[in-house]
Tab-separated table of C-alpha atoms in Angstrom:
chain	number	residue	atom	x	y	z
A	1	MET	CA	-26.055	-12.529	-1.412
A	2	LEU	CA	-24.199	-15.554	-2.795
A	3	HIS	CA	-25.200	-14.693	-6.367
A	4	TYR	CA	-24.026	-11.114	-5.855
A	5	ILE	CA	-20.647	-12.289	-4.548
A	6	LEU	CA	-20.237	-14.625	-7.533
A	7	ARG	CA	-21.066	-11.783	-9.947
A	8	ARG	CA	-18.547	-9.527	-8.267
A	9	LEU	CA	-15.883	-12.219	-8.407
A	10	ALA	CA	-16.585	-12.667	-12.125
A	11	LEU	CA	-16.270	-8.912	-12.710
A	12	MET	CA	-12.849	-8.925	-11.035
A	13	ILE	CA	-11.378	-10.772	-14.030
A	14	PRO	CA	-11.927	-8.072	-16.700
A	15	THR	CA	-11.131	-5.377	-14.129
A	16	VAL	CA	-7.734	-6.842	-13.320
A	17	LEU	CA	-7.055	-7.469	-17.019
A	18	GLY	CA	-7.839	-3.839	-17.808
A	19	ILE	CA	-5.590	-2.557	-15.037
A	20	LEU	CA	-2.721	-4.755	-16.160
A	21	LEU	CA	-3.208	-3.886	-19.836
A	22	VAL	CA	-3.127	-0.134	-19.237
A	23	SER	CA	-0.150	-0.418	-16.897
A	24	PHE	CA	1.689	-2.704	-19.315
A	25	MET	CA	1.178	-0.287	-22.182
A	26	ILE	CA	2.454	2.628	-20.121
A	27	ILE	CA	5.545	1.175	-18.513
A	28	GLN	CA	6.654	-1.002	-21.438
A	29	PHE	CA	6.914	1.886	-23.872
A	30	VAL	CA	8.307	4.695	-21.729
A	31	PRO	CA	11.947	5.622	-22.400
A	32	GLY	CA	14.687	4.470	-20.084
A	33	GLY	CA	13.754	0.808	-19.861
A	34	PRO	CA	15.968	-1.975	-18.468
A	35	VAL	CA	17.813	-2.482	-21.755
A	36	GLU	CA	18.722	1.210	-22.017
A	37	ARG	CA	19.652	1.188	-18.337
A	38	MET	CA	22.048	-1.708	-18.802
A	39	ILE	CA	23.518	-0.083	-21.934
A	40	ALA	CA	24.101	3.128	-20.000
A	41	GLN	CA	25.844	1.190	-17.242
A	42	LEU	CA	28.008	-0.660	-19.743
A	43	GLN	CA	28.981	2.590	-21.443
A	44	GLY	CA	29.527	4.666	-18.318
A	45	HIS	CA	30.422	2.155	-15.623
A	46	ASN	CA	31.662	-0.873	-17.488
A	47	ALA	CA	33.165	-2.758	-14.555
A	48	ASP	CA	30.209	-2.437	-12.228
A	49	ALA	CA	27.661	-3.233	-14.922
A	50	THR	CA	29.636	-6.244	-16.109
A	51	ALA	CA	29.872	-7.582	-12.580
A	52	ARG	CA	26.114	-7.249	-12.114
A	53	PHE	CA	25.450	-8.712	-15.541
A	54	SER	CA	27.638	-11.720	-14.834
A	55	GLY	CA	25.635	-12.436	-11.697
A	56	GLY	CA	22.414	-12.806	-13.680
A	57	GLY	CA	23.632	-14.228	-17.006
A	58	GLY	CA	26.776	-16.275	-16.402
A	59	SER	CA	30.440	-15.820	-17.330
A	60	GLU	CA	29.854	-16.221	-21.067
A	61	THR	CA	27.482	-13.250	-21.154
A	62	ALA	CA	29.824	-11.290	-18.925
A	63	ASN	CA	32.685	-11.800	-21.350
A	64	ALA	CA	30.395	-10.727	-24.178
A	65	ALA	CA	29.576	-7.587	-22.235
A	66	MET	CA	33.255	-6.781	-21.771
A	67	ASN	CA	34.022	-7.320	-25.442
A	68	ALA	CA	30.928	-5.517	-26.689
A	69	THR	CA	31.956	-2.184	-25.224
A	70	GLN	CA	35.080	-2.303	-27.377
A	71	MET	CA	33.275	-3.118	-30.621
A	72	ALA	CA	31.877	-0.477	-32.956
A	73	GLY	CA	28.594	-1.683	-34.384
A	74	GLN	CA	25.627	-0.494	-36.330
A	75	GLN	CA	23.171	2.111	-35.174
A	76	SER	CA	20.672	0.942	-32.549
A	77	THR	CA	17.220	2.092	-31.575
A	78	TYR	CA	18.445	2.469	-27.976
A	79	ARG	CA	20.003	5.703	-26.849
A	80	GLY	CA	23.653	5.328	-25.928
A	81	ALA	CA	24.057	2.024	-27.775
A	82	GLN	CA	26.679	3.351	-30.194
A	83	GLY	CA	29.803	1.260	-29.992
A	84	LEU	CA	28.011	-1.877	-28.825
A	85	ASP	CA	27.713	-4.976	-30.974
A	86	PRO	CA	24.127	-5.217	-32.308
A	87	GLU	CA	24.143	-8.933	-31.500
A	88	PHE	CA	24.915	-8.127	-27.891
A	89	VAL	CA	22.045	-5.632	-27.784
A	90	LYS	CA	19.766	-8.375	-29.093
A	91	GLU	CA	21.078	-10.640	-26.334
A	92	LEU	CA	20.128	-7.974	-23.802
A	93	GLU	CA	16.644	-7.805	-25.305
A	94	ARG	CA	16.332	-11.572	-25.077
A	95	MET	CA	17.384	-11.629	-21.435
A	96	TYR	CA	14.803	-9.006	-20.491
A	97	GLY	CA	12.106	-10.504	-22.726
A	98	PHE	CA	11.997	-7.620	-25.193
A	99	ASP	CA	12.824	-9.834	-28.167
A	100	LYS	CA	9.110	-10.693	-28.523
A	101	PRO	CA	6.264	-8.452	-29.709
A	102	ALA	CA	4.408	-6.540	-27.023
A	103	TYR	CA	1.165	-8.505	-27.416
A	104	GLU	CA	3.045	-11.784	-27.024
A	105	ARG	CA	4.821	-10.541	-23.895
A	106	PHE	CA	1.484	-9.471	-22.425
A	107	GLY	CA	-0.093	-12.850	-23.194
A	108	ILE	CA	2.790	-14.699	-21.546
A	109	MET	CA	2.559	-12.402	-18.525
A	110	ILE	CA	-1.189	-13.013	-18.078
A	111	LYS	CA	-0.717	-16.771	-18.450
A	112	ASN	CA	1.954	-16.727	-15.754
A	113	TYR	CA	-0.070	-14.441	-13.493
A	114	LEU	CA	-2.952	-16.918	-13.516
A	115	ARG	CA	-0.539	-19.342	-11.843
A	116	PHE	CA	0.737	-16.528	-9.579
A	117	ASP	CA	4.103	-16.735	-11.295
A	118	LEU	CA	5.031	-13.046	-11.219
A	119	GLY	CA	8.473	-13.489	-12.737
A	120	THR	CA	11.891	-12.579	-11.394
A	121	SER	CA	13.260	-9.181	-10.488
A	122	TYR	CA	15.660	-7.794	-13.080
A	123	TYR	CA	18.112	-6.408	-10.559
A	124	ARG	CA	17.607	-8.415	-7.369
A	125	ASP	CA	17.602	-11.894	-8.971
A	126	ILE	CA	14.720	-12.902	-6.662
A	127	LYS	CA	11.260	-14.144	-7.563
A	128	VAL	CA	8.732	-11.327	-7.334
A	129	THR	CA	6.368	-13.447	-5.223
A	130	ASP	CA	9.143	-14.112	-2.704
A	131	LEU	CA	10.044	-10.424	-2.722
A	132	ILE	CA	6.429	-9.364	-2.087
A	133	LEU	CA	5.978	-11.936	0.681
A	134	GLU	CA	9.202	-10.711	2.265
A	135	LYS	CA	8.137	-7.050	2.267
A	136	MET	CA	4.396	-7.435	2.885
A	137	PRO	CA	4.491	-8.014	6.698
A	138	VAL	CA	6.097	-4.598	7.192
A	139	SER	CA	3.433	-2.738	5.204
A	140	ILE	CA	0.600	-4.786	6.688
A	141	SER	CA	1.871	-4.042	10.195
A	142	LEU	CA	2.052	-0.326	9.558
A	143	GLY	CA	-1.261	-0.159	7.696
A	144	LEU	CA	-3.222	-2.401	10.060
A	145	TRP	CA	-2.118	-0.819	13.334
A	146	SER	CA	-2.516	2.695	11.927
A	147	THR	CA	-6.018	1.981	10.598
A	148	LEU	CA	-7.160	0.327	13.824
A	149	LEU	CA	-5.865	3.190	15.943
A	150	ILE	CA	-7.458	5.757	13.649
A	151	TYR	CA	-10.839	4.045	13.947
A	152	LEU	CA	-10.532	3.521	17.710
A	153	ILE	CA	-9.799	7.233	18.149
A	154	CYS	CA	-12.032	8.753	15.494
A	155	ILE	CA	-15.323	6.960	16.117
A	156	PRO	CA	-15.653	7.821	19.837
A	157	LEU	CA	-14.290	11.313	19.181
A	158	GLY	CA	-16.694	11.881	16.284
A	159	ILE	CA	-19.669	10.701	18.368
A	160	LYS	CA	-18.656	12.966	21.238
A	161	LYS	CA	-18.305	15.925	18.877
A	162	ALA	CA	-21.774	15.241	17.453
A	163	VAL	CA	-23.312	15.148	20.924
A	164	LYS	CA	-21.425	18.327	21.927
A	165	ASP	CA	-21.953	20.049	18.575
A	166	GLY	CA	-21.241	23.775	18.803
A	167	GLN	CA	-19.954	23.573	22.367
A	168	SER	CA	-16.430	24.326	23.548
A	169	PHE	CA	-15.344	20.646	23.336
A	170	ASP	CA	-16.379	20.518	19.678
A	171	ILE	CA	-14.583	23.768	18.851
A	172	TRP	CA	-11.207	23.096	20.436
A	173	THR	CA	-11.060	19.462	19.265
A	174	SER	CA	-11.835	20.604	15.712
A	175	ALA	CA	-8.958	23.081	15.913
A	176	ALA	CA	-6.579	20.385	17.184
A	177	ILE	CA	-7.736	17.907	14.538
A	178	PHE	CA	-7.206	20.227	11.604
A	179	ILE	CA	-3.839	21.412	12.898
A	180	GLY	CA	-2.723	17.776	12.966
A	181	TYR	CA	-4.247	17.196	9.540
A	182	ALA	CA	-2.456	20.227	8.081
A	183	ILE	CA	0.956	18.835	9.040
A	184	PRO	CA	2.131	16.258	6.451
A	185	SER	CA	2.909	12.859	7.901
A	186	PHE	CA	6.545	12.955	6.789
A	187	LEU	CA	7.117	16.289	8.561
A	188	PHE	CA	5.537	14.914	11.699
A	189	ALA	CA	7.744	11.826	11.358
A	190	ILE	CA	10.850	14.023	11.185
A	191	LEU	CA	9.630	15.932	14.260
A	192	LEU	CA	9.183	12.651	16.144
A	193	ILE	CA	12.700	11.585	15.201
A	194	ILE	CA	14.136	14.890	16.424
A	195	LEU	CA	12.254	14.683	19.713
A	196	PHE	CA	12.263	10.976	20.567
A	197	ALA	CA	14.687	9.037	18.334
A	198	GLY	CA	18.021	10.636	19.156
A	199	GLY	CA	17.744	13.428	16.617
A	200	ARG	CA	18.385	16.198	19.136
A	201	TYR	CA	16.671	15.599	22.449
A	202	LEU	CA	15.523	12.180	23.694
A	203	ASP	CA	16.685	8.779	22.510
A	204	TRP	CA	13.725	6.628	23.516
A	205	PHE	CA	12.860	4.885	20.253
A	206	PRO	CA	14.858	3.203	17.451
A	207	LEU	CA	15.358	5.017	14.176
A	208	ARG	CA	15.136	2.137	11.711
A	209	GLY	CA	13.652	-1.280	11.131
A	210	ILE	CA	10.653	-3.137	12.469
A	211	ILE	CA	12.553	-5.289	14.960
A	212	SER	CA	16.043	-5.506	16.444
A	213	ASP	CA	18.771	-7.390	14.584
A	214	ASP	CA	19.280	-9.885	17.445
A	215	TRP	CA	15.563	-10.607	17.951
A	216	GLN	CA	16.052	-14.355	17.473
A	217	SER	CA	17.710	-14.582	20.871
A	218	PHE	CA	14.744	-12.875	22.611
A	219	PRO	CA	11.930	-14.681	24.433
A	220	TRP	CA	8.498	-14.308	22.809
A	221	TRP	CA	7.316	-11.559	25.139
A	222	LYS	CA	10.455	-9.517	24.510
A	223	ILE	CA	10.008	-9.924	20.741
A	224	ALA	CA	6.478	-8.494	21.056
A	225	LEU	CA	7.713	-5.550	23.128
A	226	ASP	CA	10.604	-4.945	20.732
A	227	TYR	CA	8.186	-4.952	17.782
A	228	LEU	CA	5.893	-2.424	19.500
A	229	TRP	CA	8.937	-0.327	20.420
A	230	HIS	CA	10.000	-0.100	16.770
A	231	MET	CA	6.480	0.537	15.438
A	232	THR	CA	5.485	3.295	17.873
A	233	LEU	CA	6.842	6.329	16.031
A	234	PRO	CA	5.905	5.249	12.468
A	235	VAL	CA	2.343	4.433	13.539
A	236	ILE	CA	1.959	7.733	15.399
A	237	ALA	CA	3.205	9.629	12.343
A	238	VAL	CA	0.606	7.959	10.108
A	239	VAL	CA	-2.231	8.296	12.624
A	240	MET	CA	-1.682	12.000	13.246
A	241	SER	CA	-2.365	12.904	9.620
A	242	GLY	CA	-5.084	10.336	8.997
A	243	PHE	CA	-7.793	10.785	11.602
A	244	ALA	CA	-9.231	14.205	10.734
A	245	GLY	CA	-11.387	13.060	7.820
A	246	LEU	CA	-12.822	10.036	9.626
A	247	THR	CA	-13.585	12.044	12.769
A	248	MET	CA	-15.554	14.652	10.838
A	249	LEU	CA	-17.273	11.936	8.787
A	250	THR	CA	-18.417	10.202	11.972
A	251	LYS	CA	-19.605	13.472	13.484
A	252	ASN	CA	-21.585	14.490	10.410
A	253	SER	CA	-23.116	11.009	10.074
A	254	PHE	CA	-24.402	11.167	13.632
A	255	LEU	CA	-25.648	14.730	13.205
A	256	ASP	CA	-27.663	13.629	10.171
A	257	GLU	CA	-29.387	10.916	12.235
A	258	ILE	CA	-29.885	12.701	15.558
A	259	ASN	CA	-32.822	14.837	14.437
A	260	LYS	CA	-34.669	12.182	12.446
A	261	GLN	CA	-38.153	11.102	13.433
A	262	TYR	CA	-37.238	7.669	14.779
A	263	VAL	CA	-34.784	9.281	17.201
A	264	LEU	CA	-37.393	11.722	18.467
A	265	THR	CA	-39.814	8.806	18.892
A	266	ALA	CA	-37.263	6.816	20.884
A	267	ARG	CA	-36.640	9.752	23.179
A	268	ALA	CA	-40.387	10.281	23.621
A	269	LYS	CA	-40.653	6.682	24.835
A	270	GLY	CA	-38.336	7.578	27.709
A	271	LEU	CA	-35.218	5.741	26.530
A	272	THR	CA	-31.921	6.914	27.985
A	273	GLU	CA	-29.645	9.028	25.826
A	274	ASN	CA	-27.039	6.256	25.625
A	275	ARG	CA	-29.714	3.766	24.550
A	276	VAL	CA	-30.910	6.156	21.851
A	277	LEU	CA	-27.373	6.948	20.756
A	278	TYR	CA	-25.945	3.441	20.612
A	279	GLY	CA	-29.117	1.388	20.192
A	280	HIS	CA	-30.762	3.381	17.410
A	281	ILE	CA	-28.478	5.991	15.870
A	282	PHE	CA	-25.254	3.998	15.866
A	283	ARG	CA	-26.168	1.346	13.280
A	284	ASN	CA	-27.493	3.846	10.759
A	285	ALA	CA	-24.765	6.424	11.259
A	286	MET	CA	-21.948	3.870	11.067
A	287	LEU	CA	-22.858	2.614	7.599
A	288	ILE	CA	-20.906	5.298	5.780
A	289	VAL	CA	-18.022	4.959	8.244
A	290	ILE	CA	-17.838	1.206	7.704
A	291	ALA	CA	-17.981	1.737	3.963
A	292	GLY	CA	-14.844	3.845	4.193
A	293	PHE	CA	-12.799	1.221	6.061
A	294	PRO	CA	-11.416	-0.617	3.006
A	295	SER	CA	-10.417	2.595	1.259
A	296	ALA	CA	-8.833	3.955	4.452
A	297	PHE	CA	-6.813	0.772	4.913
A	298	MET	CA	-5.836	0.665	1.239
A	299	HIS	CA	-4.699	4.289	1.333
A	300	ILE	CA	-2.441	3.703	4.328
A	301	PHE	CA	-1.307	0.274	3.132
A	302	PHE	CA	-0.382	1.271	-0.420
A	303	THR	CA	0.358	4.986	-0.535
A	304	GLY	CA	0.105	6.746	2.795
A	305	SER	CA	3.006	4.865	4.351
A	306	LEU	CA	5.504	5.297	1.486
A	307	LEU	CA	7.393	8.269	2.925
A	308	ILE	CA	7.070	6.839	6.426
A	309	GLU	CA	8.745	3.636	5.259
A	310	VAL	CA	11.557	5.665	3.715
A	311	ILE	CA	12.070	7.931	6.730
A	312	PHE	CA	12.072	5.090	9.275
A	313	SER	CA	13.897	2.639	6.960
A	314	LEU	CA	10.979	0.202	6.958
A	315	ASP	CA	11.564	-2.195	4.089
A	316	GLY	CA	7.950	-2.632	2.991
A	317	LEU	CA	5.917	-2.725	-0.203
A	318	GLY	CA	5.740	1.047	-0.541
A	319	LEU	CA	9.509	1.384	-0.611
A	320	LEU	CA	9.786	-1.661	-2.876
A	321	GLY	CA	7.355	-0.197	-5.416
A	322	TYR	CA	9.090	3.170	-5.422
A	323	GLU	CA	12.547	1.656	-5.953
A	324	SER	CA	11.204	-0.651	-8.674
A	325	ILE	CA	9.741	2.260	-10.641
A	326	ILE	CA	12.989	4.217	-10.359
A	327	ASN	CA	15.027	1.188	-11.477
A	328	ARG	CA	12.558	0.208	-14.250
A	329	ASP	CA	12.217	-3.206	-12.616
A	330	TYR	CA	9.106	-4.066	-14.620
A	331	PRO	CA	8.380	-7.544	-13.175
A	332	VAL	CA	8.278	-6.089	-9.666
A	333	VAL	CA	6.213	-3.064	-10.752
A	334	LEU	CA	3.583	-5.166	-12.548
A	335	GLY	CA	3.670	-7.937	-9.947
A	336	THR	CA	3.030	-5.579	-7.030
A	337	LEU	CA	0.350	-3.795	-9.060
A	338	TYR	CA	-1.344	-7.143	-9.699
A	339	ILE	CA	-1.376	-7.950	-5.994
A	340	TYR	CA	-2.570	-4.421	-5.161
A	341	ALA	CA	-5.458	-4.739	-7.633
A	342	LEU	CA	-6.552	-8.105	-6.252
A	343	ILE	CA	-6.438	-6.891	-2.655
A	344	GLY	CA	-8.280	-3.700	-3.559
A	345	LEU	CA	-11.098	-5.572	-5.304
A	346	VAL	CA	-11.423	-8.081	-2.475
A	347	MET	CA	-11.539	-5.282	0.097
A	348	THR	CA	-14.284	-3.551	-1.889
A	349	LEU	CA	-16.304	-6.769	-1.915
A	350	LEU	CA	-15.693	-7.151	1.811
A	351	ARG	CA	-17.074	-3.655	2.315
A	352	ASP	CA	-20.349	-4.640	0.657
A	353	ILE	CA	-20.599	-7.785	2.769
A	354	ILE	CA	-20.093	-5.739	5.919
A	355	TYR	CA	-22.811	-3.375	4.697
A	356	VAL	CA	-25.309	-6.245	4.697
A	357	LEU	CA	-24.173	-7.549	8.080
A	358	VAL	CA	-24.584	-4.121	9.657
A	359	ASP	CA	-27.894	-3.304	7.977
A	360	PRO	CA	-29.911	-6.334	6.749
A	361	ARG	CA	-32.274	-3.939	4.933
A	362	ILE	CA	-29.633	-3.591	2.222
A	363	ASN	CA	-30.151	-6.220	-0.474
A	364	PHE	CA	-27.593	-6.458	-3.253
A	365	GLU	CA	-29.442	-9.396	-4.804
A	366	SER	CA	-32.005	-6.984	-6.231
A	367	GLN	CA	-29.311	-5.294	-8.327
A	368	THR	CA	-29.139	-6.292	-11.945
């Protein structure tokens, strides 16, 4: 198993490089980059853009920005750059790192990423690593609690449905499951706000944030309760649209095992139904369910919670990634993608390790 883990770790290097290379090629050459964005701000909203520019580049650059908008220069490759001094445009390129060839920028980026130096946000003036660490607890909280609740609900429900296959319990729970699955999570989140967050009826839960603003004055037990109070509605919204697939997967896995020969033999020996179900069927049926845990967590952690974070004003990684793409904040986009890729590959490896722990018959060492 150790050799397999080492091989998988070695394969992570070209995988991450490929992901970063493709992403770099896409986002670096699409129109509307940070230089064009700053030019547009200087042309259309000179005062605001100059104020922002002075915060990141100093008073000398700010004065250059103010003077450049009044100078007619040569034609530029950037849309909207007419009227700006070409030297000032080159200064913008230098500030954003676009004064170097693409291959050189990519090489510098990879060298820095090996040291986990993900650069600095163009528009927030914060290191990307600090920004990710600041936002990550929110997304982890939402993803972890949602995934755990989904598994705690779906596995017992799926087993019960398999045992009661075709009976009334199986039929009406299937109807309820697919009705919940058919409602998008963001619509269910809006419904929860209307019903329980002061939208129209009850005002039981807060509408924004993961904890109250004055939490530092709370005792530890009140902080925990306040955290659960804030997370209740977002977690419910994610869970309601995420448990249908896992429930049916669990049910079908158990149905596939129930009629196999080893189960019939166990029953013929006089074992109780619970002993047959949880002592024999469970380990085999749960393999495919366990295999889906990393992907389920990754889906909720990276993509499934995006709209939920927006609706409930949860300042997590999903919202950060969305805003960074809109703002063409390339260091944040590539930095978060780098972290996502690493976590995804590690979670996939963890899935294989869990496979072996659950079923020792599986031997990855035999793979070439």
